Amino acid sequence: MLTAETGKRDLRDIRYYYSRKAELDATEKVLGPLAVRRTAAKYNCAVKEAPLRLYDLYASLYVAGATQEAVALELGYTPQYIRKLIAELVVYFQKNIG
């Protein structure tokens, strides 16, 4: 089963991957496939069935690379509520991955 720490680490890696996707994909041709691509695909597949708020949060924070503060402002939430949703997202992935 996926632990909370593993889920948080995976989400950080996914965020970093998407923030530098073009550069990393280019070097992948030389160095070989990145493991994070499989991780991202696994999370992307799982999040498709998530509640809409969690799906939107994942897409905004981890795929698009927005900050927690920017997402809070855009959605009309407090930063504390965004952190609560992030915790819910991690729990969702714990239940739906592995």
mmCIF file with all atom_site columns, C-alpha atoms in Angstrom:
data_model
loop_
_atom_site.group_PDB
_atom_site.id
_atom_site.type_symbol
_atom_site.label_atom_id
_atom_site.label_alt_id
_atom_site.label_comp_id
_atom_site.label_asym_id
_atom_site.label_entity_id
_atom_site.label_seq_id
_atom_site.pdbx_PDB_ins_code
_atom_site.Cartn_x
_atom_site.Cartn_y
_atom_site.Cartn_z
_atom_site.occupancy
_atom_site.B_iso_or_equiv
_atom_site.pdbx_formal_charge
_atom_site.auth_seq_id
_atom_site.auth_comp_id
_atom_site.auth_asym_id
_atom_site.auth_atom_id
_atom_site.pdbx_PDB_model_num
ATOM 1  C CA . MET A 1 1  ? 0.000   0.000  0.000   1.00 0.00 ? 1  MET A CA 1
ATOM 2  C CA . LEU A 1 2  ? 1.112   3.549  -0.717  1.00 0.00 ? 2  LEU A CA 1
ATOM 3  C CA . THR A 1 3  ? 2.280   5.412  2.384   1.00 0.00 ? 3  THR A CA 1
ATOM 4  C CA . ALA A 1 4  ? 1.601   9.099  2.968   1.00 0.00 ? 4  ALA A CA 1
ATOM 5  C CA . GLU A 1 5  ? 5.313   9.871  2.727   1.00 0.00 ? 5  GLU A CA 1
ATOM 6  C CA . THR A 1 6  ? 5.659   8.000  -0.570  1.00 0.00 ? 6  THR A CA 1
ATOM 7  C CA . GLY A 1 7  ? 2.590   9.785  -1.925  1.00 0.00 ? 7  GLY A CA 1
ATOM 8  C CA . LYS A 1 8  ? 3.972   13.190 -0.962  1.00 0.00 ? 8  LYS A CA 1
ATOM 9  C CA . ARG A 1 9  ? 7.364   12.364 -2.485  1.00 0.00 ? 9  ARG A CA 1
ATOM 10 C CA . ASP A 1 10 ? 5.707   11.121 -5.684  1.00 0.00 ? 10 ASP A CA 1
ATOM 11 C CA . LEU A 1 11 ? 3.636   14.313 -5.933  1.00 0.00 ? 11 LEU A CA 1
ATOM 12 C CA . ARG A 1 12 ? 6.774   16.453 -5.517  1.00 0.00 ? 12 ARG A CA 1
ATOM 13 C CA . ASP A 1 13 ? 8.492   14.437 -8.256  1.00 0.00 ? 13 ASP A CA 1
ATOM 14 C CA . ILE A 1 14 ? 5.464   14.723 -10.552 1.00 0.00 ? 14 ILE A CA 1
ATOM 15 C CA . ARG A 1 15 ? 5.322   18.487 -10.013 1.00 0.00 ? 15 ARG A CA 1
ATOM 16 C CA . TYR A 1 16 ? 9.025   18.822 -10.792 1.00 0.00 ? 16 TYR A CA 1
ATOM 17 C CA . TYR A 1 17 ? 8.710   16.604 -13.863 1.00 0.00 ? 17 TYR A CA 1
ATOM 18 C CA . TYR A 1 18 ? 5.875   18.655 -15.336 1.00 0.00 ? 18 TYR A CA 1
ATOM 19 C CA . SER A 1 19 ? 7.677   21.919 -14.558 1.00 0.00 ? 19 SER A CA 1
ATOM 20 C CA . ARG A 1 20 ? 10.657  20.772 -16.664 1.00 0.00 ? 20 ARG A CA 1
ATOM 21 C CA . LYS A 1 21 ? 8.899   18.324 -18.994 1.00 0.00 ? 21 LYS A CA 1
ATOM 22 C CA . ALA A 1 22 ? 10.341  19.621 -22.267 1.00 0.00 ? 22 ALA A CA 1
ATOM 23 C CA . GLU A 1 23 ? 13.914  19.544 -20.979 1.00 0.00 ? 23 GLU A CA 1
ATOM 24 C CA . LEU A 1 24 ? 13.568  16.170 -19.289 1.00 0.00 ? 24 LEU A CA 1
ATOM 25 C CA . ASP A 1 25 ? 11.867  14.596 -22.296 1.00 0.00 ? 25 ASP A CA 1
ATOM 26 C CA . ALA A 1 26 ? 14.726  15.802 -24.487 1.00 0.00 ? 26 ALA A CA 1
ATOM 27 C CA . THR A 1 27 ? 17.396  14.255 -22.265 1.00 0.00 ? 27 THR A CA 1
ATOM 28 C CA . GLU A 1 28 ? 15.350  11.079 -21.981 1.00 0.00 ? 28 GLU A CA 1
ATOM 29 C CA . LYS A 1 29 ? 16.251  10.340 -25.590 1.00 0.00 ? 29 LYS A CA 1
ATOM 30 C CA . VAL A 1 30 ? 19.899  10.110 -24.533 1.00 0.00 ? 30 VAL A CA 1
ATOM 31 C CA . LEU A 1 31 ? 19.619  8.674  -21.023 1.00 0.00 ? 31 LEU A CA 1
ATOM 32 C CA . GLY A 1 32 ? 16.597  6.408  -21.429 1.00 0.00 ? 32 GLY A CA 1
ATOM 33 C CA . PRO A 1 33 ? 13.081  6.386  -19.972 1.00 0.00 ? 33 PRO A CA 1
ATOM 34 C CA . LEU A 1 34 ? 12.407  8.274  -16.763 1.00 0.00 ? 34 LEU A CA 1
ATOM 35 C CA . ALA A 1 35 ? 10.781  6.330  -13.934 1.00 0.00 ? 35 ALA A CA 1
ATOM 36 C CA . VAL A 1 36 ? 8.767   9.419  -13.018 1.00 0.00 ? 36 VAL A CA 1
ATOM 37 C CA . ARG A 1 37 ? 6.819   9.088  -16.276 1.00 0.00 ? 37 ARG A CA 1
ATOM 38 C CA . ARG A 1 38 ? 5.381   5.776  -15.055 1.00 0.00 ? 38 ARG A CA 1
ATOM 39 C CA . THR A 1 39 ? 4.659   7.335  -11.664 1.00 0.00 ? 39 THR A CA 1
ATOM 40 C CA . ALA A 1 40 ? 2.889   10.306 -13.255 1.00 0.00 ? 40 ALA A CA 1
ATOM 41 C CA . ALA A 1 41 ? 0.859   8.001  -15.503 1.00 0.00 ? 41 ALA A CA 1
ATOM 42 C CA . LYS A 1 42 ? -0.235  5.965  -12.467 1.00 0.00 ? 42 LYS A CA 1
ATOM 43 C CA . TYR A 1 43 ? -1.349  9.074  -10.572 1.00 0.00 ? 43 TYR A CA 1
ATOM 44 C CA . ASN A 1 44 ? -2.958  10.618 -13.661 1.00 0.00 ? 44 ASN A CA 1
ATOM 45 C CA . CYS A 1 45 ? -4.987  7.460  -14.178 1.00 0.00 ? 45 CYS A CA 1
ATOM 46 C CA . ALA A 1 46 ? -6.081  7.306  -10.532 1.00 0.00 ? 46 ALA A CA 1
ATOM 47 C CA . VAL A 1 47 ? -7.056  10.973 -10.317 1.00 0.00 ? 47 VAL A CA 1
ATOM 48 C CA . LYS A 1 48 ? -9.526  10.611 -13.193 1.00 0.00 ? 48 LYS A CA 1
ATOM 49 C CA . GLU A 1 49 ? -11.964 8.988  -10.750 1.00 0.00 ? 49 GLU A CA 1
ATOM 50 C CA . ALA A 1 50 ? -11.323 11.447 -7.902  1.00 0.00 ? 50 ALA A CA 1
ATOM 51 C CA . PRO A 1 51 ? -13.863 13.959 -6.676  1.00 0.00 ? 51 PRO A CA 1
ATOM 52 C CA . LEU A 1 52 ? -13.812 17.016 -8.932  1.00 0.00 ? 52 LEU A CA 1
ATOM 53 C CA . ARG A 1 53 ? -12.201 19.321 -6.338  1.00 0.00 ? 53 ARG A CA 1
ATOM 54 C CA . LEU A 1 54 ? -9.309  16.892 -5.872  1.00 0.00 ? 54 LEU A CA 1
ATOM 55 C CA . TYR A 1 55 ? -8.937  16.418 -9.623  1.00 0.00 ? 55 TYR A CA 1
ATOM 56 C CA . ASP A 1 56 ? -8.816  20.189 -10.124 1.00 0.00 ? 56 ASP A CA 1
ATOM 57 C CA . LEU A 1 57 ? -6.320  20.590 -7.279  1.00 0.00 ? 57 LEU A CA 1
ATOM 58 C CA . TYR A 1 58 ? -4.024  17.892 -8.724  1.00 0.00 ? 58 TYR A CA 1
ATOM 59 C CA . ALA A 1 59 ? -4.186  19.421 -12.197 1.00 0.00 ? 59 ALA A CA 1
ATOM 60 C CA . SER A 1 60 ? -3.535  22.933 -10.889 1.00 0.00 ? 60 SER A CA 1
ATOM 61 C CA . LEU A 1 61 ? -0.753  22.178 -8.411  1.00 0.00 ? 61 LEU A CA 1
ATOM 62 C CA . TYR A 1 62 ? 1.080   19.203 -9.857  1.00 0.00 ? 62 TYR A CA 1
ATOM 63 C CA . VAL A 1 63 ? 0.491   19.331 -13.609 1.00 0.00 ? 63 VAL A CA 1
ATOM 64 C CA . ALA A 1 64 ? 0.200   23.085 -14.229 1.00 0.00 ? 64 ALA A CA 1
ATOM 65 C CA . GLY A 1 65 ? 2.628   23.977 -11.417 1.00 0.00 ? 65 GLY A CA 1
ATOM 66 C CA . ALA A 1 66 ? 0.582   26.694 -9.727  1.00 0.00 ? 66 ALA A CA 1
ATOM 67 C CA . THR A 1 67 ? 1.393   27.610 -6.141  1.00 0.00 ? 67 THR A CA 1
ATOM 68 C CA . GLN A 1 68 ? -0.939  26.810 -3.270  1.00 0.00 ? 68 GLN A CA 1
ATOM 69 C CA . GLU A 1 69 ? -1.537  30.523 -2.783  1.00 0.00 ? 69 GLU A CA 1
ATOM 70 C CA . ALA A 1 70 ? -2.405  31.057 -6.451  1.00 0.00 ? 70 ALA A CA 1
ATOM 71 C CA . VAL A 1 71 ? -4.840  28.133 -6.424  1.00 0.00 ? 71 VAL A CA 1
ATOM 72 C CA . ALA A 1 72 ? -6.440  29.410 -3.216  1.00 0.00 ? 72 ALA A CA 1
ATOM 73 C CA . LEU A 1 73 ? -6.902  32.836 -4.742  1.00 0.00 ? 73 LEU A CA 1
ATOM 74 C CA . GLU A 1 74 ? -8.244  31.463 -8.031  1.00 0.00 ? 74 GLU A CA 1
ATOM 75 C CA . LEU A 1 75 ? -10.745 29.153 -6.342  1.00 0.00 ? 75 LEU A CA 1
ATOM 76 C CA . GLY A 1 76 ? -11.726 31.533 -3.553  1.00 0.00 ? 76 GLY A CA 1
ATOM 77 C CA . TYR A 1 77 ? -10.359 29.288 -0.783  1.00 0.00 ? 77 TYR A CA 1
ATOM 78 C CA . THR A 1 78 ? -7.994  29.997 2.064   1.00 0.00 ? 78 THR A CA 1
ATOM 79 C CA . PRO A 1 79 ? -4.445  28.605 1.887   1.00 0.00 ? 79 PRO A CA 1
ATOM 80 C CA . GLN A 1 80 ? -5.328  26.486 4.939   1.00 0.00 ? 80 GLN A CA 1
ATOM 81 C CA . TYR A 1 81 ? -8.216  24.894 3.032   1.00 0.00 ? 81 TYR A CA 1
ATOM 82 C CA . ILE A 1 82 ? -5.904  24.156 0.102   1.00 0.00 ? 82 ILE A CA 1
ATOM 83 C CA . ARG A 1 83 ? -3.547  22.360 2.516   1.00 0.00 ? 83 ARG A CA 1
ATOM 84 C CA . LYS A 1 84 ? -6.540  20.382 3.829   1.00 0.00 ? 84 LYS A CA 1
ATOM 85 C CA . LEU A 1 85 ? -7.452  19.401 0.265   1.00 0.00 ? 85 LEU A CA 1
ATOM 86 C CA . ILE A 1 86 ? -3.850  18.357 -0.398  1.00 0.00 ? 86 ILE A CA 1
ATOM 87 C CA . ALA A 1 87 ? -4.022  16.059 2.626   1.00 0.00 ? 87 ALA A CA 1
ATOM 88 C CA . GLU A 1 88 ? -7.300  14.638 1.265   1.00 0.00 ? 88 GLU A CA 1
ATOM 89 C CA . LEU A 1 89 ? -5.632  14.133 -2.122  1.00 0.00 ? 89 LEU A CA 1
ATOM 90 C CA . VAL A 1 90 ? -2.798  12.158 -0.534  1.00 0.00 ? 90 VAL A CA 1
ATOM 91 C CA . VAL A 1 91 ? -5.322  9.979  1.312   1.00 0.00 ? 91 VAL A CA 1
ATOM 92 C CA . TYR A 1 92 ? -7.247  9.489  -1.934  1.00 0.00 ? 92 TYR A CA 1
ATOM 93 C CA . PHE A 1 93 ? -4.098  8.273  -3.667  1.00 0.00 ? 93 PHE A CA 1
ATOM 94 C CA . GLN A 1 94 ? -3.270  6.005  -0.726  1.00 0.00 ? 94 GLN A CA 1
ATOM 95 C CA . LYS A 1 95 ? -6.646  4.322  -1.156  1.00 0.00 ? 95 LYS A CA 1
ATOM 96 C CA . ASN A 1 96 ? -6.588  4.174  -4.958  1.00 0.00 ? 96 ASN A CA 1
ATOM 97 C CA . ILE A 1 97 ? -2.984  3.374  -5.892  1.00 0.00 ? 97 ILE A CA 1
ATOM 98 C CA . GLY A 1 98 ? -1.249  0.110  -5.120  1.00 0.00 ? 98 GLY A CA 1
#
